[in-house]
Coordinates of C-alpha atoms in Angstrom, one line a residue:
M1 CA -46.0 -11.4 -44.9
N2 CA -43.7 -14.4 -44.7
L3 CA -42.0 -14.4 -41.3
S4 CA -39.2 -16.7 -42.4
P5 CA -36.2 -14.9 -43.7
D6 CA -34.4 -16.0 -46.9
N7 CA -31.8 -18.4 -45.5
S8 CA -29.5 -17.8 -48.4
K9 CA -29.0 -14.2 -47.4
L10 CA -28.1 -15.1 -43.8
S11 CA -24.7 -15.8 -42.4
F12 CA -23.8 -19.3 -41.2
I13 CA -24.2 -18.2 -37.5
H14 CA -27.7 -16.8 -38.0
R15 CA -28.8 -19.5 -40.5
Y16 CA -28.3 -22.3 -37.9
H17 CA -29.1 -20.1 -34.9
L18 CA -25.7 -20.8 -33.3
L19 CA -26.0 -17.9 -30.9
L20 CA -29.3 -19.2 -29.5
K21 CA -27.9 -22.7 -29.3
T22 CA -24.8 -21.4 -27.4
H23 CA -27.0 -19.3 -25.1
Y24 CA -29.0 -22.4 -24.1
F25 CA -25.9 -24.5 -23.7
L26 CA -24.1 -22.0 -21.5
F27 CA -27.2 -21.0 -19.4
Y28 CA -28.2 -24.6 -18.6
A29 CA -24.5 -25.5 -18.1
A30 CA -24.4 -22.8 -15.4
F31 CA -27.7 -24.2 -14.0
G32 CA -26.1 -27.7 -14.0
V33 CA -23.1 -26.4 -12.0
V34 CA -25.0 -25.1 -9.0
H35 CA -28.5 -26.7 -9.1
P36 CA -27.6 -30.2 -8.0
I37 CA -25.5 -29.0 -5.0
L38 CA -27.3 -26.0 -3.6
N39 CA -29.2 -27.8 -0.9
L40 CA -26.0 -29.9 -0.1
T41 CA -24.1 -26.6 0.2
L42 CA -26.6 -25.2 2.7
R43 CA -26.4 -28.4 4.7
S44 CA -22.6 -28.5 4.7
H45 CA -22.6 -24.9 5.9
G46 CA -24.6 -25.9 9.0
L47 CA -28.3 -25.5 8.1
S48 CA -30.5 -28.3 9.3
N49 CA -32.8 -30.3 7.0
T50 CA -35.8 -28.6 8.4
E51 CA -34.4 -25.1 7.7
I52 CA -33.5 -26.1 4.2
S53 CA -36.9 -27.6 3.7
L54 CA -38.6 -24.4 4.8
A55 CA -36.6 -22.4 2.3
N56 CA -37.7 -24.8 -0.4
V57 CA -41.4 -24.4 0.6
I58 CA -41.1 -20.6 0.3
L59 CA -39.3 -20.9 -3.1
P60 CA -42.2 -22.1 -5.3
F61 CA -44.5 -19.4 -3.9
S62 CA -42.0 -16.7 -4.7
I63 CA -41.5 -18.2 -8.2
F64 CA -45.3 -18.0 -8.7
L65 CA -45.2 -14.3 -7.9
T66 CA -42.0 -13.3 -9.6
S67 CA -42.0 -15.2 -12.8
P68 CA -45.1 -13.6 -14.3
L69 CA -43.9 -10.2 -13.1
V70 CA -40.6 -10.6 -15.0
G71 CA -42.5 -11.7 -18.1
F72 CA -44.8 -8.7 -17.8
I73 CA -41.8 -6.3 -17.5
A74 CA -40.0 -7.9 -20.5
D75 CA -43.2 -7.7 -22.6
K76 CA -43.8 -4.1 -21.7
S77 CA -40.3 -3.0 -22.3
R78 CA -39.6 -5.3 -25.2
R79 CA -36.0 -5.6 -23.7
F80 CA -35.9 -9.4 -23.4
L81 CA -32.1 -9.6 -23.6
L82 CA -31.4 -6.8 -21.2
T83 CA -33.9 -8.1 -18.7
F84 CA -32.3 -11.6 -18.9
N85 CA -28.8 -10.3 -18.4
I86 CA -29.8 -8.1 -15.4
L87 CA -31.4 -11.1 -13.8
F88 CA -28.4 -13.3 -14.4
I89 CA -26.0 -10.8 -13.0
I90 CA -28.1 -10.6 -9.8
V91 CA -28.2 -14.4 -9.6
S92 CA -24.4 -14.5 -9.9
I93 CA -23.9 -12.0 -7.1
T94 CA -26.4 -13.7 -4.9
F95 CA -24.9 -17.2 -5.2
T96 CA -21.4 -15.8 -4.7
A97 CA -22.5 -14.2 -1.5
L98 CA -24.2 -17.5 -0.4
F99 CA -21.0 -19.5 -0.9
L100 CA -18.9 -16.9 0.9
L101 CA -21.1 -16.6 4.0
P102 CA -19.6 -18.0 7.2
H103 CA -20.7 -21.4 8.3
I104 CA -23.3 -21.8 11.0
K105 CA -21.5 -22.7 14.3
S106 CA -23.0 -25.3 16.6
H107 CA -22.0 -27.0 19.8
Y108 CA -21.6 -30.8 19.9
I109 CA -24.7 -32.7 21.0
Q110 CA -24.6 -32.8 24.8
A111 CA -25.7 -36.0 26.5
D112 CA -25.9 -37.3 30.0
S113 CA -24.9 -40.9 30.7
H114 CA -26.0 -42.6 33.9
Y115 CA -26.7 -46.1 35.3
F116 CA -29.7 -47.9 33.9
K117 CA -29.6 -51.5 34.8
S118 CA -27.1 -54.4 35.2
S119 CA -24.2 -54.1 32.7
A120 CA -25.9 -51.1 30.9
Y121 CA -25.8 -47.3 30.9
V122 CA -28.0 -44.9 29.0
L123 CA -27.3 -41.8 27.0
D124 CA -30.0 -39.1 27.3
F125 CA -29.9 -36.2 24.8
C126 CA -32.2 -33.9 22.9
A127 CA -31.8 -33.6 19.1
S128 CA -33.6 -33.3 15.8
Q129 CA -35.1 -36.3 14.0
E130 CA -32.4 -36.5 11.4
V131 CA -29.6 -37.0 14.0
V132 CA -30.8 -40.5 14.6
T133 CA -32.2 -41.5 11.3
K134 CA -29.7 -40.1 8.7
C135 CA -26.5 -41.6 10.1
S136 CA -27.9 -44.9 11.3
S137 CA -29.3 -45.7 7.9
R138 CA -25.8 -45.2 6.5
S139 CA -23.9 -47.4 8.9
R140 CA -23.0 -49.8 6.1
C141 CA -21.7 -46.8 4.2
G142 CA -19.3 -45.8 6.9
C143 CA -21.3 -43.4 9.0
S144 CA -21.0 -44.0 12.8
Y145 CA -21.6 -42.2 16.1
Q146 CA -18.9 -41.4 18.5
A147 CA -19.3 -40.5 22.2
Y148 CA -16.7 -38.7 24.3
C149 CA -17.5 -39.1 28.0
K150 CA -15.5 -37.8 30.9
T151 CA -15.6 -36.9 34.6
E152 CA -12.8 -36.0 37.0
N153 CA -11.6 -39.6 37.3
F154 CA -13.0 -41.1 34.1
L155 CA -12.5 -40.8 30.4
S156 CA -14.0 -42.9 27.6
N157 CA -14.3 -42.6 23.9
F158 CA -16.4 -45.2 22.1
T159 CA -18.5 -45.8 19.0
L160 CA -22.1 -46.6 19.3
T161 CA -25.1 -47.6 17.2
M162 CA -28.6 -46.2 17.1
N163 CA -31.5 -48.4 16.0
S164 CA -35.0 -49.3 17.0
N165 CA -33.8 -51.9 19.5
N166 CA -31.8 -49.5 21.7
V167 CA -33.3 -46.1 21.1
E168 CA -36.4 -44.6 22.8
K169 CA -37.7 -41.2 21.7
H170 CA -40.3 -38.7 23.1
L171 CA -41.5 -35.6 21.4
K172 CA -40.8 -32.3 23.3
E173 CA -43.8 -30.7 24.7
N174 CA -42.1 -27.3 25.0
L175 CA -42.9 -25.2 21.9
Q176 CA -39.7 -23.2 22.4
S177 CA -37.5 -26.3 22.3
Q178 CA -34.6 -26.0 19.8
C179 CA -34.1 -29.7 19.4
G180 CA -37.5 -31.4 19.0
I181 CA -37.1 -34.9 20.4
D182 CA -35.7 -36.4 23.6
Y183 CA -33.7 -39.6 23.0
R184 CA -32.5 -42.4 25.3
V185 CA -29.9 -44.8 23.9
T186 CA -28.9 -47.9 25.8
I187 CA -25.1 -48.4 26.1
D188 CA -23.4 -51.7 26.9
K189 CA -21.1 -51.7 29.9
M190 CA -18.2 -52.9 27.9
L191 CA -18.3 -49.7 25.7
L192 CA -17.6 -47.4 28.6
N193 CA -15.3 -49.0 31.1
A194 CA -15.4 -52.5 32.6
D195 CA -13.9 -51.3 35.9
L196 CA -16.3 -48.5 36.6
D197 CA -18.6 -48.8 39.6
F198 CA -22.0 -48.1 38.0
P199 CA -24.2 -47.9 41.1
N200 CA -21.9 -45.4 42.9
S201 CA -21.0 -43.3 39.9
S202 CA -22.4 -39.9 39.4
M203 CA -23.9 -38.8 36.0
I204 CA -21.3 -38.6 33.3
K205 CA -21.2 -35.8 30.7
C206 CA -20.8 -36.8 27.1
Q207 CA -20.5 -35.3 23.7
I208 CA -22.0 -37.1 20.6
T209 CA -20.6 -36.5 17.1
C210 CA -21.0 -38.2 13.7
S211 CA -18.3 -39.3 11.3
I212 CA -20.3 -37.3 8.8
P213 CA -20.5 -34.0 10.7
Y214 CA -23.6 -32.3 9.2
F215 CA -25.8 -35.3 10.3
C216 CA -25.1 -34.5 14.0
H217 CA -25.2 -30.9 15.4
G218 CA -26.4 -29.6 18.7
V219 CA -27.5 -26.2 20.0
R220 CA -26.0 -23.4 17.9
Y221 CA -23.8 -20.6 19.1
E222 CA -25.4 -17.2 19.9
K223 CA -26.3 -14.8 17.1
Q224 CA -26.3 -17.5 14.4
R225 CA -30.0 -16.9 13.5
I226 CA -29.1 -13.9 11.4
Y227 CA -26.8 -16.1 9.2
I228 CA -29.6 -18.7 8.9
V229 CA -32.0 -16.0 7.6
L230 CA -29.3 -14.6 5.2
Y231 CA -28.7 -18.1 3.8
A232 CA -32.5 -18.6 3.3
I233 CA -32.9 -15.2 1.6
L234 CA -29.9 -15.6 -0.7
Y235 CA -31.1 -19.1 -1.6
V236 CA -34.7 -18.1 -2.3
V237 CA -33.7 -14.9 -4.2
G238 CA -31.0 -16.6 -6.3
S239 CA -33.0 -19.7 -7.2
N240 CA -36.1 -17.6 -7.8
L241 CA -34.4 -15.3 -10.3
L242 CA -32.6 -18.2 -11.9
S243 CA -35.9 -19.9 -12.5
S244 CA -37.4 -16.6 -13.9
S245 CA -34.4 -16.4 -16.2
Y246 CA -35.3 -20.0 -17.3
A247 CA -38.8 -18.8 -18.3
L248 CA -37.5 -15.7 -20.0
G249 CA -35.0 -17.7 -22.0
T250 CA -38.0 -19.5 -23.6
T251 CA -39.5 -16.1 -24.7
I252 CA -36.1 -15.1 -26.1
G253 CA -36.1 -18.3 -28.2
F254 CA -39.5 -17.6 -29.7
A255 CA -38.6 -14.0 -30.4
C256 CA -35.4 -15.1 -32.1
L257 CA -36.8 -18.0 -34.2
P258 CA -38.8 -17.5 -37.4
R259 CA -41.0 -20.5 -36.6
A260 CA -42.1 -21.9 -33.3
D261 CA -41.6 -25.5 -34.3
L262 CA -37.8 -24.9 -34.4
F263 CA -37.7 -24.3 -30.7
G264 CA -37.1 -27.9 -29.6
K265 CA -33.9 -28.3 -31.6
Q266 CA -32.4 -25.2 -30.0
R267 CA -33.5 -25.9 -26.5
V268 CA -32.0 -29.4 -26.6
W269 CA -28.5 -27.9 -26.4
G270 CA -29.5 -26.6 -22.9
T271 CA -30.0 -30.2 -21.8
I272 CA -26.7 -31.2 -23.3
G273 CA -24.9 -28.4 -21.5
F274 CA -26.7 -29.2 -18.2
G275 CA -25.6 -32.9 -18.3
I276 CA -22.0 -32.3 -19.4
L277 CA -21.3 -29.6 -16.7
A278 CA -23.2 -31.4 -13.9
F279 CA -21.1 -34.5 -14.5
S280 CA -17.8 -32.8 -15.2
T281 CA -18.1 -30.4 -12.2
S282 CA -18.6 -33.4 -9.8
R283 CA -15.4 -34.9 -11.2
I284 CA -13.5 -31.7 -10.8
Y285 CA -14.8 -31.3 -7.2
E286 CA -13.6 -34.8 -6.4
F287 CA -10.1 -33.8 -7.4
F288 CA -9.9 -30.4 -5.6
R289 CA -12.4 -31.0 -2.8
S290 CA -13.3 -27.3 -2.6
E291 CA -16.6 -25.4 -3.0
F292 CA -14.8 -22.7 -4.9
V293 CA -14.9 -25.1 -7.9
Y294 CA -18.6 -24.5 -8.2
L295 CA -18.3 -20.8 -7.6
I296 CA -15.6 -20.2 -10.2
L297 CA -17.2 -22.4 -12.9
F298 CA -20.6 -20.8 -12.4
N299 CA -19.4 -17.2 -12.5
T300 CA -17.2 -18.0 -15.6
I301 CA -20.0 -19.6 -17.5
A302 CA -22.4 -16.8 -16.4
I303 CA -20.1 -14.1 -17.9
L304 CA -19.9 -16.0 -21.1
T305 CA -23.7 -16.5 -21.1
I306 CA -24.3 -12.7 -20.7
I307 CA -21.9 -11.9 -23.5
I308 CA -23.5 -14.4 -26.0
T309 CA -27.0 -13.4 -25.0
S310 CA -26.3 -9.7 -25.8
F311 CA -25.7 -10.6 -29.5
I312 CA -28.8 -12.8 -30.1
P313 CA -30.9 -11.3 -32.9
I314 CA -34.5 -10.6 -32.1
H315 CA -36.8 -10.6 -35.1
I316 CA -39.3 -7.8 -35.3
N317 CA -42.2 -9.3 -37.3
D318 CA -45.8 -8.2 -37.9
K319 CA -47.0 -9.9 -34.7
Q320 CA -44.5 -8.0 -32.6
N321 CA -45.2 -4.7 -34.3
N322 CA -48.9 -5.2 -33.4
E323 CA -47.8 -6.0 -29.9
E324 CA -45.8 -2.8 -29.7
K325 CA -48.7 -0.7 -31.0
K326 CA -51.2 -2.3 -28.6
N327 CA -51.7 -0.5 -25.3
F328 CA -50.3 -2.7 -22.5
N329 CA -52.6 -2.6 -19.5
F330 CA -54.2 -4.8 -16.9
T331 CA -57.5 -4.9 -18.9
T332 CA -55.6 -6.9 -21.5
L333 CA -54.2 -9.1 -18.8
K334 CA -57.8 -9.8 -17.5
V335 CA -58.8 -10.7 -21.0
L336 CA -55.9 -13.2 -21.1
L337 CA -57.0 -14.9 -17.9
K338 CA -60.7 -15.0 -18.9
N339 CA -59.9 -16.8 -22.1
I340 CA -61.3 -20.4 -21.7
D341 CA -58.4 -21.8 -23.8
V342 CA -55.9 -20.1 -21.5
F343 CA -57.7 -21.3 -18.4
I344 CA -57.7 -25.0 -19.6
F345 CA -54.1 -24.6 -20.6
L346 CA -53.1 -23.3 -17.1
S347 CA -55.1 -25.9 -15.3
I348 CA -53.3 -28.7 -17.2
A349 CA -49.9 -27.0 -16.4
F350 CA -51.1 -26.8 -12.7
L351 CA -51.6 -30.6 -12.5
W352 CA -48.3 -31.3 -14.2
G353 CA -46.6 -29.0 -11.8
M354 CA -48.1 -30.8 -8.8
S355 CA -46.7 -34.0 -10.2
F356 CA -43.2 -32.5 -10.6
G357 CA -43.5 -31.2 -7.0
S358 CA -43.9 -34.8 -5.9
I359 CA -41.0 -36.2 -7.9
H360 CA -38.4 -33.6 -6.9
P361 CA -37.0 -33.8 -4.3
Y362 CA -39.1 -36.6 -2.8
L363 CA -38.1 -39.3 -5.2
A364 CA -34.4 -38.8 -4.4
L365 CA -35.2 -38.8 -0.6
Y366 CA -37.3 -42.0 -1.0
V367 CA -34.5 -43.7 -2.9
D368 CA -32.0 -42.5 -0.2
E369 CA -34.1 -44.2 2.4
I370 CA -34.7 -47.5 0.7
A371 CA -31.1 -47.8 -0.7
P372 CA -29.0 -45.4 1.3
C373 CA -25.6 -46.8 0.4
Q374 CA -26.3 -46.9 -3.4
S375 CA -28.5 -43.8 -3.5
R376 CA -26.1 -41.4 -5.0
T377 CA -25.0 -43.7 -7.8
L378 CA -28.6 -44.7 -8.4
I379 CA -30.0 -41.2 -8.5
C380 CA -27.2 -40.0 -10.8
S381 CA -28.0 -42.9 -13.2
M382 CA -31.7 -42.0 -13.1
F383 CA -30.9 -38.4 -13.9
A384 CA -28.7 -39.6 -16.8
I385 CA -31.4 -41.7 -18.3
A386 CA -33.9 -38.9 -17.9
A387 CA -31.5 -36.5 -19.6
I388 CA -31.0 -38.8 -22.5
S389 CA -34.8 -39.3 -22.9
E390 CA -35.2 -35.5 -22.7
I391 CA -32.6 -34.9 -25.5
I392 CA -34.3 -37.4 -27.8
A393 CA -37.7 -35.8 -27.0
F394 CA -36.5 -32.3 -28.0
Y395 CA -35.4 -33.6 -31.3
L396 CA -38.6 -35.5 -31.9
A397 CA -41.1 -33.1 -30.2
K398 CA -42.1 -31.3 -33.4
R399 CA -43.0 -34.6 -35.2
V400 CA -44.7 -36.1 -32.1
I401 CA -46.9 -33.0 -31.4
K402 CA -47.7 -32.6 -35.1
F403 CA -48.6 -36.3 -35.5
V404 CA -50.8 -36.8 -32.4
G405 CA -51.9 -33.2 -32.0
P406 CA -51.5 -30.9 -28.9
N407 CA -54.6 -32.3 -27.1
L408 CA -53.7 -35.9 -27.4
S409 CA -50.1 -35.0 -26.5
S410 CA -51.5 -33.6 -23.2
I411 CA -53.3 -36.9 -22.5
I412 CA -50.2 -38.9 -23.2
I413 CA -48.2 -36.8 -20.8
F414 CA -50.8 -37.5 -18.0
L415 CA -50.6 -41.3 -18.8
A416 CA -46.8 -41.1 -18.7
F417 CA -47.0 -39.6 -15.2
T418 CA -49.4 -42.4 -14.2
I419 CA -46.9 -45.1 -15.5
R420 CA -44.0 -43.3 -13.7
F421 CA -45.8 -43.0 -10.3
S422 CA -47.1 -46.5 -10.6
G423 CA -43.6 -47.8 -11.2
Y424 CA -42.3 -46.0 -8.1
Y425 CA -45.1 -47.6 -6.0
F426 CA -45.3 -51.1 -7.4
L427 CA -41.7 -52.0 -8.4
P428 CA -40.0 -53.9 -5.6
R429 CA -36.4 -52.7 -6.2
P430 CA -35.2 -49.2 -6.9
Y431 CA -32.9 -50.3 -9.7
F432 CA -36.1 -50.9 -11.7
Y433 CA -36.7 -47.2 -11.5
L434 CA -34.1 -46.8 -14.2
I435 CA -36.7 -48.2 -16.7
V436 CA -39.4 -45.9 -15.4
E437 CA -37.2 -42.8 -16.0
T438 CA -37.7 -43.2 -19.7
M439 CA -41.1 -41.6 -19.2
H440 CA -39.2 -38.3 -18.8
F441 CA -39.4 -38.3 -22.6
F442 CA -43.0 -37.2 -22.3
N443 CA -43.0 -35.8 -18.8
F444 CA -40.5 -33.1 -19.6
G445 CA -39.3 -33.2 -23.2
I446 CA -42.6 -33.2 -25.0
L447 CA -44.3 -31.3 -22.1
Y448 CA -41.8 -28.4 -22.3
V449 CA -42.0 -27.9 -26.0
L450 CA -45.8 -28.4 -26.0
I451 CA -46.3 -25.7 -23.2
A452 CA -43.9 -23.3 -24.9
Q453 CA -45.6 -23.6 -28.3
K454 CA -49.1 -23.5 -27.0
A455 CA -48.5 -20.5 -24.8
D456 CA -47.0 -18.6 -27.8
L457 CA -50.0 -19.7 -29.9
I458 CA -53.0 -18.9 -27.7
A459 CA -51.6 -15.7 -26.1
P460 CA -53.3 -12.5 -27.3
P461 CA -51.0 -9.9 -29.0
G462 CA -48.5 -8.4 -26.6
L463 CA -48.9 -11.1 -23.9
S464 CA -46.8 -14.0 -25.1
G465 CA -44.0 -13.4 -22.6
T466 CA -46.6 -12.8 -19.8
L467 CA -48.4 -16.0 -20.5
Q468 CA -45.0 -17.8 -20.6
G469 CA -44.2 -16.4 -17.2
I470 CA -47.6 -17.2 -15.8
T471 CA -47.4 -20.8 -17.1
H472 CA -43.9 -21.2 -15.7
G473 CA -45.1 -19.8 -12.3
V474 CA -48.0 -22.2 -12.3
L475 CA -45.9 -25.2 -13.4
H476 CA -43.0 -24.6 -11.0
G477 CA -44.5 -22.4 -8.4
L478 CA -48.1 -22.6 -7.1
S479 CA -48.7 -26.2 -8.1
N480 CA -45.4 -27.2 -6.5
I481 CA -46.5 -25.6 -3.3
L482 CA -49.6 -27.9 -3.2
G483 CA -47.3 -30.8 -4.2
F484 CA -45.1 -29.9 -1.2
I485 CA -48.2 -29.8 1.1
I486 CA -49.5 -33.2 -0.1
N487 CA -46.1 -34.7 0.1
N488 CA -45.7 -33.7 3.7
E489 CA -49.2 -34.9 4.6
E490 CA -48.4 -38.2 3.0
R491 CA -44.8 -38.7 3.9
N492 CA -43.1 -36.1 6.1
F493 CA -39.6 -37.1 5.0
I494 CA -37.8 -34.1 6.7
C495 CA -40.4 -32.3 8.8
F496 CA -41.6 -29.5 6.4
P497 CA -44.4 -28.5 8.7
K498 CA -42.1 -27.6 11.6
N499 CA -42.8 -23.9 11.0
S500 CA -45.9 -24.6 13.1
R501 CA -43.5 -26.0 15.8
G502 CA -45.1 -28.3 18.3
T503 CA -48.4 -29.0 16.6
G504 CA -46.9 -29.4 13.2
L505 CA -44.3 -31.7 14.5
L506 CA -46.8 -33.9 16.3
V507 CA -49.2 -34.1 13.3
S508 CA -46.3 -34.7 10.9
S509 CA -44.8 -37.4 13.1
F510 CA -48.2 -39.1 13.4
I511 CA -48.6 -39.1 9.6
Y512 CA -45.1 -40.4 9.1
I513 CA -45.6 -43.3 11.5
V514 CA -49.2 -44.3 10.4
L515 CA -49.1 -43.9 6.6
Q516 CA -46.8 -45.7 4.2
Q517 CA -44.2 -43.7 2.5
R518 CA -44.9 -45.1 -0.9
L519 CA -48.5 -44.1 -0.7
L520 CA -47.5 -40.7 -2.1
F521 CA -46.8 -42.2 -5.5
L522 CA -50.0 -44.1 -5.6
V523 CA -52.0 -41.0 -4.9
F524 CA -50.4 -39.1 -7.8
A525 CA -50.8 -42.1 -10.1
I526 CA -54.5 -42.0 -9.4
L527 CA -54.6 -38.2 -9.8
N528 CA -53.0 -38.3 -13.2
I529 CA -55.3 -41.1 -14.5
I530 CA -58.3 -39.2 -13.4
A531 CA -57.0 -36.0 -15.0
A532 CA -56.4 -37.9 -18.2
S533 CA -60.0 -39.1 -18.2
I534 CA -61.5 -35.7 -17.5
Y535 CA -59.5 -33.8 -20.1
S536 CA -60.1 -36.6 -22.7
I537 CA -63.9 -36.1 -22.3
Y538 CA -63.5 -32.3 -22.5
F539 CA -61.4 -32.5 -25.7
L540 CA -63.8 -34.9 -27.3
L541 CA -66.8 -32.6 -26.5
T542 CA -65.1 -29.5 -27.7
R543 CA -64.0 -31.3 -30.9
K544 CA -67.6 -32.4 -31.6
K545 CA -68.8 -28.9 -30.9
S546 CA -66.2 -27.5 -33.2
T547 CA -67.1 -30.0 -35.9
N548 CA -70.8 -29.2 -35.7
T549 CA -70.0 -25.5 -35.8
N550 CA -67.9 -26.0 -39.0
V551 CA -70.7 -28.1 -40.6
T552 CA -73.3 -25.4 -39.8
V553 CA -71.1 -22.6 -41.2
S554 CA -70.4 -24.7 -44.3
N555 CA -74.1 -25.3 -44.9
N556 CA -74.9 -21.6 -44.4
N557 CA -72.2 -20.7 -47.0
N558 CA -73.6 -23.2 -49.4
N559 CA -77.1 -21.8 -48.9
N560 CA -75.9 -18.3 -49.5
N561 CA -74.1 -19.4 -52.6
N562 CA -77.3 -21.1 -53.9
N563 CA -79.4 -18.0 -53.1
N564 CA -76.9 -15.8 -55.0
V565 CA -77.1 -18.2 -58.0
S566 CA -81.0 -18.0 -57.9
V567 CA -80.9 -14.2 -57.7
E568 CA -78.6 -14.0 -60.7
E569 CA -80.8 -16.4 -62.7
D570 CA -83.9 -14.3 -61.9
A571 CA -82.1 -11.2 -62.8
Q572 CA -81.2 -12.7 -66.2
L573 CA -84.8 -13.8 -66.8
N574 CA -86.1 -10.3 -66.0
Q575 CA -83.6 -8.8 -68.4

């Protein structure tokens, strides 16, 4: 049976799959509204970098568990559109609640100022690591520290700097400490008061703030922990279900299209929507300066997405009919996971996911450290080049995969990751990273279409959506968790292991001081070149084995044909 309908009998909307294109455009536009600023929103609402990071560590694990489950439910019920709409409604409610939660309330950082030596005082205070590093690295961008000191007969407000020359730090030994590090900052006499009698003065109480408030916060008010937990839950649940909707949207695309090779040209509209809304939303926010810009735009686009999705036509073909007739049980799922092709496919996706877990968000954090004043412009430019490369890849994915084959495409993706990580490690200036971002053509554009096509191709009847979900969970879930672990072992940008409190902080601080930050990218460049070599050997061996098998089968068929001819000749002679 020909699965491709007669285009001449279809309406203009169905002939060019306009509903599916609109679905992808709107869904990824909504994704582009909130995705770039979710972590910034958490930070501006009062959560520390450590708390945000812990939520991001939990997120990939939850995606790994949830995404296959959502795919399983959609496959079993065959209600792809309804499942997607329900998920998106929950996401909209969750993010609305997150934006409307009250901000976390914190005291100012409390410091004690006392005499140190001739013409100098010191400020002693306890704070997290980012209090000193984040603002001081942005001093050229306008971030500064202010101290407000007073006694009964003394009042002084002054601006101070914190750098390696005037700051001493000691890790807290108390596991129950809420701040982590004791700091001592040397203050010049002229900053306080030239007429103050230092030797005879008692200790002065001070408060430290930053010109960028969320870089400096002290001990929180009581009963704030419940709000921190709520923020974490809403962030993880909303991002998790949004990511599951992302995977389910792929299944909807294949269920709607008559041929799998048409998928890339539909999905590219999602990238276009993401880029347009991410850029335009930032401009609108600059004008209104209100977080409600994100909330209103996201919910408006979400409503439109749900409406459009409800009208997407799902084609019921022979394959799907067979899927419906087949009993759906865990035995079939075991068969799926025991399939050697599926295992190799998932192992490749696992390694790709580890690489993605190292790029995001660590690349942005690394750029922010080496070029803090230009980091936002530079990162946006890198995303723009990556998006353009991705759009081109979606249009050319069909031809590229068909020309080089799926196996060689997988090897090329590994090599592209190697070039990308090597560029991050060896290139001396971050502006050169703009060239390296063109590798996103392979690392996401070709990769995404290749994974989607191959999952749909090798999945047994009735398990296409489940395999899509498992692959998505492996790519963006479990492998990212290991990527997070390796990243923290190599770099410890923002103290991920602080959930183990004192021990984790000590180990992480040791790794952060001893190991080079760039070493992370070299490790993953080597990992990808090794993976490319191993899978190349495997594909060559399986290709030779397949060729030998085909030759043997062909010879057997020829022998059988010759025997049949001999038998017929003998029969004719006997007659």
